Each structure stands twice: as structure tokens, then as C-alpha cells.
mmCIF file of C-alpha atoms and ligand atoms in Angstrom:
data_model
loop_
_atom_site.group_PDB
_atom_site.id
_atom_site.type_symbol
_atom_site.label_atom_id
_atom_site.label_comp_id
_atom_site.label_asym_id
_atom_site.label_seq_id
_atom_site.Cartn_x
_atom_site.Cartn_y
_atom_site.Cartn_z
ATOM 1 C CA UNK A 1 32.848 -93.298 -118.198
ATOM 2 C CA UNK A 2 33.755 -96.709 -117.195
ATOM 3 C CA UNK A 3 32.564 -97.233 -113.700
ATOM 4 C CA UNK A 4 32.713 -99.861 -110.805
ATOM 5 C CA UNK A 5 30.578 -101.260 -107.904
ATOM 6 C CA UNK A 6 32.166 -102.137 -104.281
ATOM 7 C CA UNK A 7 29.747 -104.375 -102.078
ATOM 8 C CA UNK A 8 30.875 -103.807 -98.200
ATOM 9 C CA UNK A 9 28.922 -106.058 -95.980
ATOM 10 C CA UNK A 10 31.915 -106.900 -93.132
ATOM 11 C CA UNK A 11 30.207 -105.955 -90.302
ATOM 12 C CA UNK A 12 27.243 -103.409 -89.183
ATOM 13 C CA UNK A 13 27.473 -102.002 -92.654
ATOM 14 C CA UNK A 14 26.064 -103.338 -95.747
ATOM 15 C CA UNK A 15 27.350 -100.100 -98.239
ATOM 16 C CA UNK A 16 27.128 -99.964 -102.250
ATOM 17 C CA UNK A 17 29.142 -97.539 -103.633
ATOM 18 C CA UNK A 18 29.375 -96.679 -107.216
ATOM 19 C CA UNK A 19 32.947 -94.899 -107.967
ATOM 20 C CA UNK A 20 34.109 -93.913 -111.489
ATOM 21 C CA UNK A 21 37.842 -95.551 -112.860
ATOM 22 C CA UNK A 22 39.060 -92.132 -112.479
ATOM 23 C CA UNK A 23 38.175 -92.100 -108.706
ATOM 24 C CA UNK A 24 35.071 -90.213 -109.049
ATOM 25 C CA UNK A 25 32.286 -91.183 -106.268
ATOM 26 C CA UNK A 26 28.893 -91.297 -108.111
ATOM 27 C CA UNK A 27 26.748 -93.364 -105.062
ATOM 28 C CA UNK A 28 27.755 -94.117 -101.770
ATOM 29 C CA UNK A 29 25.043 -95.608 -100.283
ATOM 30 C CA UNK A 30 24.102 -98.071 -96.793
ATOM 31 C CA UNK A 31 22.188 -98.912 -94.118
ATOM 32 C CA UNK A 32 23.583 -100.261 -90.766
ATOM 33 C CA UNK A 33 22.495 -102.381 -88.311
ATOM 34 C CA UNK A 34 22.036 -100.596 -84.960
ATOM 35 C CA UNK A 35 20.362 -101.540 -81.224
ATOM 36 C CA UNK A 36 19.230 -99.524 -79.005
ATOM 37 C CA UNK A 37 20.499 -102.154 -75.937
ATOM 38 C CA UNK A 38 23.016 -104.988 -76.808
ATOM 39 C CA UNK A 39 25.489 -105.614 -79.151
ATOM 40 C CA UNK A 40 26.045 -106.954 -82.838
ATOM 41 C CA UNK A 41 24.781 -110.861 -83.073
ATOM 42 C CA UNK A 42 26.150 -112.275 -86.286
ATOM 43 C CA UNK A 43 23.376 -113.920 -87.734
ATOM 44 C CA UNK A 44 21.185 -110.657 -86.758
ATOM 45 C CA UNK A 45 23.210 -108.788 -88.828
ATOM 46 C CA UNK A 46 23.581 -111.065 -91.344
ATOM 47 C CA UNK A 47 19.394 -111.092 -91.781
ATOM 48 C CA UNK A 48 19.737 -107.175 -91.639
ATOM 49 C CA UNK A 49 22.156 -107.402 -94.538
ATOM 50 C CA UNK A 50 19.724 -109.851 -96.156
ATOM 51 C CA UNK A 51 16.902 -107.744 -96.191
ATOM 52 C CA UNK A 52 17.928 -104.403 -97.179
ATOM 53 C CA UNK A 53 20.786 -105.672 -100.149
ATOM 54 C CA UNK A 54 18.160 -104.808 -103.166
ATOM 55 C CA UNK A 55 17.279 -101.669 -101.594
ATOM 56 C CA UNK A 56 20.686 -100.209 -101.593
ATOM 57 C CA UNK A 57 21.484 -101.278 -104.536
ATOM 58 C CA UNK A 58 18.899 -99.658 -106.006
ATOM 59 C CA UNK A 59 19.179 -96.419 -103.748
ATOM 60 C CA UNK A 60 22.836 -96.135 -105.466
ATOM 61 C CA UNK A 61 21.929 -97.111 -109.204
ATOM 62 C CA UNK A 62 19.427 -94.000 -108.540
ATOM 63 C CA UNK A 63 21.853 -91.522 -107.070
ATOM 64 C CA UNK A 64 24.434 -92.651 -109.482
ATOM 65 C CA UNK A 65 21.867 -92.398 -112.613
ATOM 66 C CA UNK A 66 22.846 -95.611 -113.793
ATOM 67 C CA UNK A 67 22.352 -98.956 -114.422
ATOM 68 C CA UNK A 68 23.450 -102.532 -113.628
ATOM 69 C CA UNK A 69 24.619 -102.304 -117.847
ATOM 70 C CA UNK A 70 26.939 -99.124 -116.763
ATOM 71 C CA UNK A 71 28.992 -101.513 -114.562
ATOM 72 C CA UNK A 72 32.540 -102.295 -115.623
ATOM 73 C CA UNK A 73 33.825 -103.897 -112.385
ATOM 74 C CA UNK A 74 31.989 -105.663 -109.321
ATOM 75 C CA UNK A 75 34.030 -106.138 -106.106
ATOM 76 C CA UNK A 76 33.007 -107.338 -102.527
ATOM 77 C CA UNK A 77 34.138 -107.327 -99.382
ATOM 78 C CA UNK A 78 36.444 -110.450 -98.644
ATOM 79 C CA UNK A 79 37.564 -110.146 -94.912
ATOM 80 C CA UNK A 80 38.437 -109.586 -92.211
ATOM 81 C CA UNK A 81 34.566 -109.971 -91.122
ATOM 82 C CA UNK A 82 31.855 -111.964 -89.439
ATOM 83 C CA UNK A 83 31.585 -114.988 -91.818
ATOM 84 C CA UNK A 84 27.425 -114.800 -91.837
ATOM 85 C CA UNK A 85 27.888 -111.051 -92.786
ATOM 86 C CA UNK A 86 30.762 -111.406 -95.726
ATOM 87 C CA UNK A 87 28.588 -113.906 -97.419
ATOM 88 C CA UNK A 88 25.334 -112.471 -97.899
ATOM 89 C CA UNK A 89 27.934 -109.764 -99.845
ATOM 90 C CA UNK A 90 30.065 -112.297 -101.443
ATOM 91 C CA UNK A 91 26.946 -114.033 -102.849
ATOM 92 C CA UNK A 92 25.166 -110.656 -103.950
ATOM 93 C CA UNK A 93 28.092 -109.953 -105.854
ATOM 94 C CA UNK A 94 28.335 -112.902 -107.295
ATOM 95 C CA UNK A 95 24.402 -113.142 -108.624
ATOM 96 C CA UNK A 96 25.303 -109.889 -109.876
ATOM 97 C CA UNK A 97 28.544 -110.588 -111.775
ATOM 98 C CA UNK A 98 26.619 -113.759 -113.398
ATOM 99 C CA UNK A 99 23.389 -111.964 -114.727
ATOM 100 C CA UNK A 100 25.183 -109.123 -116.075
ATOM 101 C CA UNK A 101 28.411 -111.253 -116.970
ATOM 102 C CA UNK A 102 30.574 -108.137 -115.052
ATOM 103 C CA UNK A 103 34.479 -109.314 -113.633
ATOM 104 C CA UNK A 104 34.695 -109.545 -110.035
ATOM 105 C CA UNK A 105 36.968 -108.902 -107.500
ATOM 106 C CA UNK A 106 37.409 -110.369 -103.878
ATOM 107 C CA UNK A 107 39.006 -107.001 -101.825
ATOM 108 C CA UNK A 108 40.508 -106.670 -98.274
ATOM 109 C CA UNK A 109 38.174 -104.685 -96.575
ATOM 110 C CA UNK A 110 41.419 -103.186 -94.489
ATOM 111 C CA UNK A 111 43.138 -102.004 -97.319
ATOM 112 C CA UNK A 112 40.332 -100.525 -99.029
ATOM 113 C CA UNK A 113 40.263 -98.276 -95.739
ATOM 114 C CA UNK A 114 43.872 -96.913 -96.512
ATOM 115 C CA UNK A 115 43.734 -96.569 -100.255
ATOM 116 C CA UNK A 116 40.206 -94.660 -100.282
ATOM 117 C CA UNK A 117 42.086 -92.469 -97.471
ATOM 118 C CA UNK A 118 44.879 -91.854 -99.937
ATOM 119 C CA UNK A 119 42.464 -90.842 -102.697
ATOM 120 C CA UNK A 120 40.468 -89.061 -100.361
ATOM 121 C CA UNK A 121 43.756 -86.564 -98.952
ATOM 122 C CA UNK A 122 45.900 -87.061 -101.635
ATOM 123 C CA UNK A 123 48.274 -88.365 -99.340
ATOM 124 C CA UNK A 124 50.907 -90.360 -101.168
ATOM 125 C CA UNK A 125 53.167 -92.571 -98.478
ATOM 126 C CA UNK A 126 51.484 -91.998 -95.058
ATOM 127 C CA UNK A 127 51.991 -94.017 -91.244
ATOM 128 C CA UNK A 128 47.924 -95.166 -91.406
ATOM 129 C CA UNK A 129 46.607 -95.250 -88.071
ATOM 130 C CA UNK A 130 43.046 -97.383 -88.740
ATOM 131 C CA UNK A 131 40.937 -97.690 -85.800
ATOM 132 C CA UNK A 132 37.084 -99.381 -86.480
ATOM 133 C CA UNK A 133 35.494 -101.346 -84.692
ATOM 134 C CA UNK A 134 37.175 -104.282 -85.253
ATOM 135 C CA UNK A 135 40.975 -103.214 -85.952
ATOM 136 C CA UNK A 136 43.379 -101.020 -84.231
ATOM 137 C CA UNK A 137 46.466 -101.103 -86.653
ATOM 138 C CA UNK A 138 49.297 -98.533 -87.352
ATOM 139 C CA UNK A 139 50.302 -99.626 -90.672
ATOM 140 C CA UNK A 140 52.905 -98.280 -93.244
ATOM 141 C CA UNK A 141 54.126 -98.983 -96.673
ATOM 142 C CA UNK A 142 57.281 -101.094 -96.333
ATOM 143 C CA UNK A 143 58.867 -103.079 -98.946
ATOM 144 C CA UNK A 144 55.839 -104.082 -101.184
ATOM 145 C CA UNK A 145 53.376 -104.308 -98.407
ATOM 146 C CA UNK A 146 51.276 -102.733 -95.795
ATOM 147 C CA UNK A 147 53.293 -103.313 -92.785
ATOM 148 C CA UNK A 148 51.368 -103.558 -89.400
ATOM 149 C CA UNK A 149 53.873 -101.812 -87.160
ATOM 150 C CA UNK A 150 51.686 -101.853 -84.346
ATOM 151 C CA UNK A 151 48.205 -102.661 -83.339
ATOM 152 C CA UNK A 152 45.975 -103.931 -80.144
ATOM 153 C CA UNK A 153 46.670 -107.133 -78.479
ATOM 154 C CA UNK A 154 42.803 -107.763 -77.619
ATOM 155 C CA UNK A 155 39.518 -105.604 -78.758
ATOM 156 C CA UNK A 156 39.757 -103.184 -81.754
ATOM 157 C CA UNK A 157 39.062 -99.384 -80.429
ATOM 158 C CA UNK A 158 35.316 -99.098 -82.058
ATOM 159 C CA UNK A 159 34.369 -102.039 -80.015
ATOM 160 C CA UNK A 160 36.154 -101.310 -76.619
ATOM 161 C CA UNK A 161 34.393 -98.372 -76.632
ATOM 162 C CA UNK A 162 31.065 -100.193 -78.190
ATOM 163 C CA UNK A 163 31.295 -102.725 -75.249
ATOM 164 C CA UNK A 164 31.711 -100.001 -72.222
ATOM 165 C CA UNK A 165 28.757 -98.747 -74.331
ATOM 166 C CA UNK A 166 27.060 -101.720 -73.486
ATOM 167 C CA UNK A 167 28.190 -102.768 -70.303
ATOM 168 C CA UNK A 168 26.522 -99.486 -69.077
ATOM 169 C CA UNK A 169 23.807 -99.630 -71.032
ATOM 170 C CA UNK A 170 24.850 -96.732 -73.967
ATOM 171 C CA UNK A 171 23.479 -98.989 -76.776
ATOM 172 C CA UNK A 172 25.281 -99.382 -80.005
ATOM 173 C CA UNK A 173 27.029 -97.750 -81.572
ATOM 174 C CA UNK A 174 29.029 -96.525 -77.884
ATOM 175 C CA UNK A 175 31.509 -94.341 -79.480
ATOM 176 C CA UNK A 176 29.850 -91.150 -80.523
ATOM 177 C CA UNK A 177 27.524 -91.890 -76.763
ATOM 178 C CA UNK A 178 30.695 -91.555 -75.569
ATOM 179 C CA UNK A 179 32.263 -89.043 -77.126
ATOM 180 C CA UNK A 180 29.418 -87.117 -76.263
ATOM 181 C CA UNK A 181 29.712 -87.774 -72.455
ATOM 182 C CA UNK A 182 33.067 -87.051 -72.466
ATOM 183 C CA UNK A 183 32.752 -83.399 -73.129
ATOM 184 C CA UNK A 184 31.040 -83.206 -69.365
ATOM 185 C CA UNK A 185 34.040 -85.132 -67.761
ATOM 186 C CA UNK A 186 36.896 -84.453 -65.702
ATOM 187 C CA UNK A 187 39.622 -87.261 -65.554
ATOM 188 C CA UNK A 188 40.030 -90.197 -63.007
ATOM 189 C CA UNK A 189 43.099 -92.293 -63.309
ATOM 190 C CA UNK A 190 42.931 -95.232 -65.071
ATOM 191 C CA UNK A 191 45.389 -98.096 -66.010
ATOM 192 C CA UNK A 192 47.430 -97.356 -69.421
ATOM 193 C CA UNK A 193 48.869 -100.275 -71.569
ATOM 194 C CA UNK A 194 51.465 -99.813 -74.366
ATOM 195 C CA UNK A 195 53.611 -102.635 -75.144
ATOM 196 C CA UNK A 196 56.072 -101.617 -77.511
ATOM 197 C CA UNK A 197 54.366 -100.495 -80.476
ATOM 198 C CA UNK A 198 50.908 -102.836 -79.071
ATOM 199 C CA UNK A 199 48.042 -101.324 -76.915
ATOM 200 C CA UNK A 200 45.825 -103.528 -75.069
ATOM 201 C CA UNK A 201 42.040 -102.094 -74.364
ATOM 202 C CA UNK A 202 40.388 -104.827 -72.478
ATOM 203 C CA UNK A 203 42.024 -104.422 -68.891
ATOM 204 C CA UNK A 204 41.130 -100.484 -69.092
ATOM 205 C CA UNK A 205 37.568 -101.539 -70.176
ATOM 206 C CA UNK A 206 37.078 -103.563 -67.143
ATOM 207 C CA UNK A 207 38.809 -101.215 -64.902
ATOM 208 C CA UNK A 208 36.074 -98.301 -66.275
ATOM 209 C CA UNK A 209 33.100 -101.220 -65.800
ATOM 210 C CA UNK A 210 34.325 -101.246 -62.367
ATOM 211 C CA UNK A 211 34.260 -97.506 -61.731
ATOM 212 C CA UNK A 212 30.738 -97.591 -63.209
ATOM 213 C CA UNK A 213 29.557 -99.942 -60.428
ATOM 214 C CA UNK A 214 31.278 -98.008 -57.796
ATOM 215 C CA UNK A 215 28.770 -95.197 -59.041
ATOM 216 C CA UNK A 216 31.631 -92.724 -60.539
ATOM 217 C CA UNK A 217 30.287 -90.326 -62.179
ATOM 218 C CA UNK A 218 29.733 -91.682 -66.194
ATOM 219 C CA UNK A 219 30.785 -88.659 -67.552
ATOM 220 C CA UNK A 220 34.194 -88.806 -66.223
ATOM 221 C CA UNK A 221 34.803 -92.283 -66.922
ATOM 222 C CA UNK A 222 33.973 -91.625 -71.081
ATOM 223 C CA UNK A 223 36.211 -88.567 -70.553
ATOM 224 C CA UNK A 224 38.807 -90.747 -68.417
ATOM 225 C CA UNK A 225 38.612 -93.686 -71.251
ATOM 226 C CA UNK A 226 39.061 -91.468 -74.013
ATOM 227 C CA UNK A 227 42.173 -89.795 -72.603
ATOM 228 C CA UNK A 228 43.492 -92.795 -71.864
ATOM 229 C CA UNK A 229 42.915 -94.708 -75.187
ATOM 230 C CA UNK A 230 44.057 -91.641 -77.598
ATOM 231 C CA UNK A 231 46.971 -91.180 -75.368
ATOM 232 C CA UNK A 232 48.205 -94.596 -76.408
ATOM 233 C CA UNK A 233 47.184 -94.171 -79.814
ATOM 234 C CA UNK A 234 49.131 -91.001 -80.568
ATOM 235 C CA UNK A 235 52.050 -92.406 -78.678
ATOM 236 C CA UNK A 236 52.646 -95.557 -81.044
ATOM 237 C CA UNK A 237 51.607 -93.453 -84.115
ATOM 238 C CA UNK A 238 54.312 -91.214 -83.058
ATOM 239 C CA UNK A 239 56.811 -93.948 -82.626
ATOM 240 C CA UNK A 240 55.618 -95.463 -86.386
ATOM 241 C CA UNK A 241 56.663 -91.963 -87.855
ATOM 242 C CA UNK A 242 59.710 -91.239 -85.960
ATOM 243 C CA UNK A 243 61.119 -95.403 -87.164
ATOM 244 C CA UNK A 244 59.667 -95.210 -90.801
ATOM 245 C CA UNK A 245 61.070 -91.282 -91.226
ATOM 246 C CA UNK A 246 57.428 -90.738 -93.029
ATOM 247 C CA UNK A 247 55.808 -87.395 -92.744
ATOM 248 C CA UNK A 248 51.996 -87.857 -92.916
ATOM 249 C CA UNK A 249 49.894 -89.617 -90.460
ATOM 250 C CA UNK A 250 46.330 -90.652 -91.928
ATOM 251 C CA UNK A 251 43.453 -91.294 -89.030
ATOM 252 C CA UNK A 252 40.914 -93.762 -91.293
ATOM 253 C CA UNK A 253 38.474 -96.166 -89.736
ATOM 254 C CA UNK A 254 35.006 -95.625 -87.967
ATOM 255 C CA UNK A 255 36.754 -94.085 -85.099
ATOM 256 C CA UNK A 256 38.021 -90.996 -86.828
ATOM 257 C CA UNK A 257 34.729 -89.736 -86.378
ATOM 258 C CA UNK A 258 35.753 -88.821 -83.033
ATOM 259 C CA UNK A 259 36.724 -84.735 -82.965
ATOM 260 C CA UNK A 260 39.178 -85.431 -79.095
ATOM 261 C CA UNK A 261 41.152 -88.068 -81.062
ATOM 262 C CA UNK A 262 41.806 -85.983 -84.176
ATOM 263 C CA UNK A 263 42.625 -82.873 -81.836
ATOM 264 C CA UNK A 264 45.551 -85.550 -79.794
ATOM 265 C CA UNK A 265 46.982 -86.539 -83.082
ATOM 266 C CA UNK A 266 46.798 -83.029 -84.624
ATOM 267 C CA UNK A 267 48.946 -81.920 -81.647
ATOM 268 C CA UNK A 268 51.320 -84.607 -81.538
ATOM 269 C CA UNK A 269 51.945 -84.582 -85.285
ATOM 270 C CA UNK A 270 52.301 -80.283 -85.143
ATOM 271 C CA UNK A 271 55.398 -81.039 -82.480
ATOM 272 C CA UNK A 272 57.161 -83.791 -85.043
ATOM 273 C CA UNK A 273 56.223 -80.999 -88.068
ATOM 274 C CA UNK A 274 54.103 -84.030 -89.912
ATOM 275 C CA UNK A 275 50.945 -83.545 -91.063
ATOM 276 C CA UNK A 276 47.950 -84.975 -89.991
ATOM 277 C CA UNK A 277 44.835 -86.151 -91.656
ATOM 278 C CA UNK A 278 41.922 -87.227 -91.020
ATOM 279 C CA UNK A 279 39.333 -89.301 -93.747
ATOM 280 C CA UNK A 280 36.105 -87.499 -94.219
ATOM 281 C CA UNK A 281 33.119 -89.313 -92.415
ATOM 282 C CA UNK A 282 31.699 -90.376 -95.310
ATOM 283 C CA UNK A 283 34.604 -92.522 -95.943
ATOM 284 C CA UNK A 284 36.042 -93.042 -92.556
ATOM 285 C CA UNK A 285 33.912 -96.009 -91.719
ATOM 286 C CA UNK A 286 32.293 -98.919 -93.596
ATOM 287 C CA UNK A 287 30.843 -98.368 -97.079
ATOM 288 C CA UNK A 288 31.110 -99.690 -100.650
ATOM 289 C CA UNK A 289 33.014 -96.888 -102.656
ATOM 290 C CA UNK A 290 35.951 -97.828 -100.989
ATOM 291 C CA UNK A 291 35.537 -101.540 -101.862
ATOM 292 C CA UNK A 292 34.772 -100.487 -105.677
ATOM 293 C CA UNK A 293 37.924 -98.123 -105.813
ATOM 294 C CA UNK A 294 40.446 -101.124 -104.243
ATOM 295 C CA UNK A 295 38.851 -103.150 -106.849
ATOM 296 C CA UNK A 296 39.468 -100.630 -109.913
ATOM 297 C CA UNK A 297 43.091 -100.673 -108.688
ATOM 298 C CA UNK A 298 43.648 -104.211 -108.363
ATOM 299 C CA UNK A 299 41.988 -104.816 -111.898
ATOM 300 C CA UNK A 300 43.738 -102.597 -113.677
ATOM 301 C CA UNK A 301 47.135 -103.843 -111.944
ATOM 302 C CA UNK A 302 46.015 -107.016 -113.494
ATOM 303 C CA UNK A 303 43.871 -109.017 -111.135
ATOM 304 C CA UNK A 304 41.426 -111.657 -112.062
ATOM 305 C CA UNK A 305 39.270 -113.706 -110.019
ATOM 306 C CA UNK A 306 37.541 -116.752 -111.093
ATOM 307 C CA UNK A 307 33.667 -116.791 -110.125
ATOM 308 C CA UNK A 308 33.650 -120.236 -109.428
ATOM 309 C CA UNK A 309 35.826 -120.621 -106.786
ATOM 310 C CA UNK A 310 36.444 -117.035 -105.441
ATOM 311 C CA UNK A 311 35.274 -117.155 -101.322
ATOM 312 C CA UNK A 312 35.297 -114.870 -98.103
ATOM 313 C CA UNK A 313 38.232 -114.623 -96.546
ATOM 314 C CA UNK A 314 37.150 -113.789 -92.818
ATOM 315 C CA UNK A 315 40.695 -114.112 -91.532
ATOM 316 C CA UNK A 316 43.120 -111.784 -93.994
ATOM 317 C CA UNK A 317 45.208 -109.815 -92.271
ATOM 318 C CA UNK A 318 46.873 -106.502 -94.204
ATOM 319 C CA UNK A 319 49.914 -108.223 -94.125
ATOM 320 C CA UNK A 320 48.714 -111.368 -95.594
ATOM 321 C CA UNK A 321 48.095 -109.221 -99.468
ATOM 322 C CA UNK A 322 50.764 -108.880 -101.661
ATOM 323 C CA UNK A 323 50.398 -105.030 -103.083
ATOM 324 C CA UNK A 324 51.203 -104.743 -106.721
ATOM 325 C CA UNK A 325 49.201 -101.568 -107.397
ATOM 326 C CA UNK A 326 51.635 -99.183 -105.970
ATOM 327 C CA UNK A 327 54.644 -98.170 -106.937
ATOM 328 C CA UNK A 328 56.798 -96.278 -104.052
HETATM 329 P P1 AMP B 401 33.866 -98.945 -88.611
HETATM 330 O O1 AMP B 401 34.004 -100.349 -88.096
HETATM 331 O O2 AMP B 401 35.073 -98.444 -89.301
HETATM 332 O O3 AMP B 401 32.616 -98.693 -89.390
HETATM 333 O O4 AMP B 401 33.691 -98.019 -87.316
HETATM 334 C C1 AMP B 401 32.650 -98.247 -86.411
HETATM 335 C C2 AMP B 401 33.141 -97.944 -85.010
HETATM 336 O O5 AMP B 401 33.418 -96.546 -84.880
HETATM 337 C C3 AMP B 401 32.118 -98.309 -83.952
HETATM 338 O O6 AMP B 401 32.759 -99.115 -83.005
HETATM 339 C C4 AMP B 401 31.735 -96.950 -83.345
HETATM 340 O O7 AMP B 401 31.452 -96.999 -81.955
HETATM 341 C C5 AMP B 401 32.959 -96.113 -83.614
HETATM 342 N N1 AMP B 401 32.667 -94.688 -83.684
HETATM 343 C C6 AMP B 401 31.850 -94.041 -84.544
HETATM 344 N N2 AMP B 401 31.795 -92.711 -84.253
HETATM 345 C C7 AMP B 401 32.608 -92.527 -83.187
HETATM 346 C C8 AMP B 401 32.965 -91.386 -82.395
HETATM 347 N N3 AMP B 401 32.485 -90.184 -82.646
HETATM 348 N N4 AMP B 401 33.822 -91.584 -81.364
HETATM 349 C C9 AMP B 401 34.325 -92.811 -81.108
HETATM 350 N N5 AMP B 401 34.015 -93.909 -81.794
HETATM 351 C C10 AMP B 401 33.157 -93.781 -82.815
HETATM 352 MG MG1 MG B 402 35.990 -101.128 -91.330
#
């Protein structure tokens, strides 16, 4: 069986996953970086990263009953990503490719969201809506690329939520804290910003900071945020599917851990008779198998990379790749 390993290391995460050509998952294994007060620093992450690499790399040669000799294909995380993070990955990969003289691939850590999401639920042509920590996109297939049709004009969802989280002293990550809350709230009004097919977070994250310091009740403010956000989400998604005339919507990120989200875009997509999915959690957020799968499909569409001068890319947007693995 010829098999690849992704190396994901864009953020909190740093993942390994081990994923057969045939888009079999053999190891899927990480370790994040969490706080119990504060926020992600860079180069705290990046020393996180640092430390446990071997270890998970080992953890999925072990689950995957392999070893580094059973490796067709390496590929790391490129971008979008905190520059201290996506090279401790970049260079692990490359040791890695140079001792056991494997091909490797630079991957956008976006797109390896939506394409593990496709092999995930079999969906074929979907409107993506990706929502991590860092990016907030709604993104469809449209004349050889992925197409950002809409996405947020200031923080990513994961960390508007994360920095409420913080603000009131939730710890990180805030979304599931949040979540959690929100099941004991009732609403309170807050502001709600859609611009076009753009939603803006920030303003309604300040707005809820403020509530918190007029002593509202916590509970309704995660409740009140939630509706809000969601809301805006499953309005532009809506919007995506009605211009493109698709007839899936795919929730993939971090984010799609959250059960009131899926439940809004389950609704909204029953009334336009699409269907809605949602990624597993296992592959919803940050981790490596996704990274090794984008790479098997670039590779065999005939990508090469050349060790020497291959880098992170901490800036690549979606639409910056040119996609010449798929064929609708
Ligand atoms: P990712 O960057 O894709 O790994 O996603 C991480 C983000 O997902 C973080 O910002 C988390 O706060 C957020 N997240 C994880 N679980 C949930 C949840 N149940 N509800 C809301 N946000 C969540
Ligand atoms: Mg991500």
C-alpha cells in the first residue's frame, strides 16, 4: 500500500497523519497547545511544536504499524499560519524527506480543510463554509479555483469567540466554554454585521466585552454571541448557494465542532432542499491526515517541489492556488 505523511503545524496544532493513496486514514495523531488563562503567543507555540514533533511522529508510525521506509510522500503545512509555528513543520519535514530521500510537498493548509471534507462526505461540488480559528471563508469551486465568495472583514470565528473567551477569563480554547454557556442563556440584543457576502466579528466582540462589564449575565451573552454570529453565517452561506445554484453546503474548520451552528445551517439548508454536512471532529479542525491527503492529490496531479528552495508560505490565500487536481 503506498502511503503518505501530512505534517500540520499552522497554529495550536502540531498533527501527523498517516493516510493511504487510496484515502485510507492509518494515524491521525497531535497534540495542541492550550492555556488555561491567555491566548496563543507565537513563539510559545512554536517551542510547544518543538518539543513534542518526535513524539507524534512516533505516536502515528505506531498506530499506523509502520515505518519512516513505508513512506511514499511527505507534505507540510505551507500557510496561512504563524511563521514561528509553519517552520518548526516545514523543517521537520524537510529532515525527514532528506534522511529517508521521500518527495515532498508544500500544501495550503485551507484547502486541505475542503478536500479532506470532500473525502470525508463524499461530497463532490459543495458551497464550503470553513470557519477555524483563523478563517471565516465561504468558498466554492468556480472556474479552476476555490473561489472565496465571502468571508470576515476582521477576526476569523474560532478566535472571536477564543478572544471573548479571554477577555472574560474562559481560557483557551473559548469556543466549546462557550458553547457550553450558551445552553443556559436567553438572548440580549446585540449588533449584527453582514456586508454583502462579508461578516465582521470584532464590533460584536466588543459590544459582548461591554455587556460583561456591565455584569450581564455570561450565560446570555455566549448564548446572545452565538445567535448572532451563526445567524450571519447561515445567511451568506445561503446567499453562496442560491448565486452558485450548488446543492451541498459543507461546515469544515475547528468551529464545526459546535452542535447550535450545525443545527442553524441544517435548518436553513432543509428550507433551500440542499443538503448539509458537517466534517467529523476528527477532521474538522487542525491535523496532519488532511495535509498528507492534499499532498497525495497534488503529487499524483503532477506536483514536484524542490527541497532546496521549497519555504512557508504564511500569507496564501485559497485563491492564490491554482487547482489542477479536480476536474468539475
Ligand atoms: P481550527 O483552527 O480549525 O483547529 O479550529 C479551532 C477553533 O475552533 C478555536 O478557535 C476553537 O475555539 C474553535 N472551536 C472548537 N470547538 C468549538 C465549539 N464547540 N464551538 C465553537 N468553537 C469551537
Ligand atoms: Mg485550520
Amino acid at each position: 500500500m503506498k502511503l503518505a505523511l501530512g505534517i500540520e503545524s499552522t497554529a495550536h496544532s502540531f498533527g501527523i497523519g498517516i493516510v493511504s493513496f487510496k484515502g485510507e486514514i492509518l494515524a491521525n495523531e497531535k497534540e495542541v497547545f492550550t492555556t488555561k488563562h491567555g491566548g496563543m503567543i507565537p513563539s510559545a507555540v512554536a517551542e510547544h511544536h518543538e518539543k513534542v514533533k518526535d513524539k507524534v511522529l512516533k505516536q502515528a508510525l505506531k498506530k499506523a504499524k509502520i515505518t519512516m521506509q513505508d513512506i511514499s510522500l511527505i507534505s507540510f503545512s505551507q500557510g496561512p499560519g504563524l511563521s514561528p509555528c509553519l517552520i518548526i513543520g516545514m523543517n521537520f519535514a524537510k529532515q525527514l524527506a532528506e534522511k529517508y530521500n521521500i518527495p515532498l510537498i508544500g500544501i495550503n493548509h485551507c484547502i486541505a480543510h475542503l478536500t479532506i471534507g470532500d473525502l470525508m462526505c463524499k461530497t463532490k461540488d459543495p458551497v464550503y463554509l470553513y470557519v477555524s480559528g483563523v478563517n471565516t471563508q465561504i468558498i466554492a469551486f468556480a472556474g479552476g479555483k476555490f473561489r472565496i465568495f465571502g468571508e470576515t472583514l476582521d477576526l476569523g470565528l474560532g478566535n472571536a469567540l477564543d478572544k471573548f473567551a479571554r477577555e472574560v477569563g474562559l481560557g483557551f480554547p473559548g469556543g466549546p466554554k462557550i458553547e457550553k454557556l450558551a445552553k443556559e442563556g436567553k438572548y440580549i440584543e446585540l449588533p449584527y454585521s453582514v456586508k454583502g457576502m462579508d461578516v465582521s466579528f470584532s464590533g460584536i466582540i466588543t459590544k459582548a466585552i461591554k455587556l460583561f462589564k456591565e455584569n450581564k449575565k455570561l450565560e446570555d451573552i455566549c448564548f446572545s454571541i452565538q445567535e448572532t454570529f451563526f445567524a450571519m453565517l447561515a445567511e451568506v452561506s445561503e446567499r453562496a448557494i442560491a448565486h452558485t445554484d450548488k446543492n451541498e453546503l459543507l461546515l469544515i474548520g475547528g468551529v464545526a465542532a459546535n452542535k447550535r451552528l450545525c443545527k442553524m445551517l441544517e435548518l436553513m439548508c432543509k428550507d433551500r432542499k440542499a443538503s448539509f454536512k458537517a466534517v467529523s471532529l476528527d477532521y474538522a479542525g487542525d491535523q496532519g491526515a488532511m495535509i498528507a491527503w492534499q499532498g497525495i492529490l497534488e503529487y499524483n496531479a503532477g506536483r514536484k517541489e524542490n527541497l532546496k528552495i521549497v519555504d512557508i508560505k504564511p500569507y496564501e490565500r485559497t485563491d492564490d492556488v491554482m487547482v489542477n487536481w479536480k476536474t468539475i
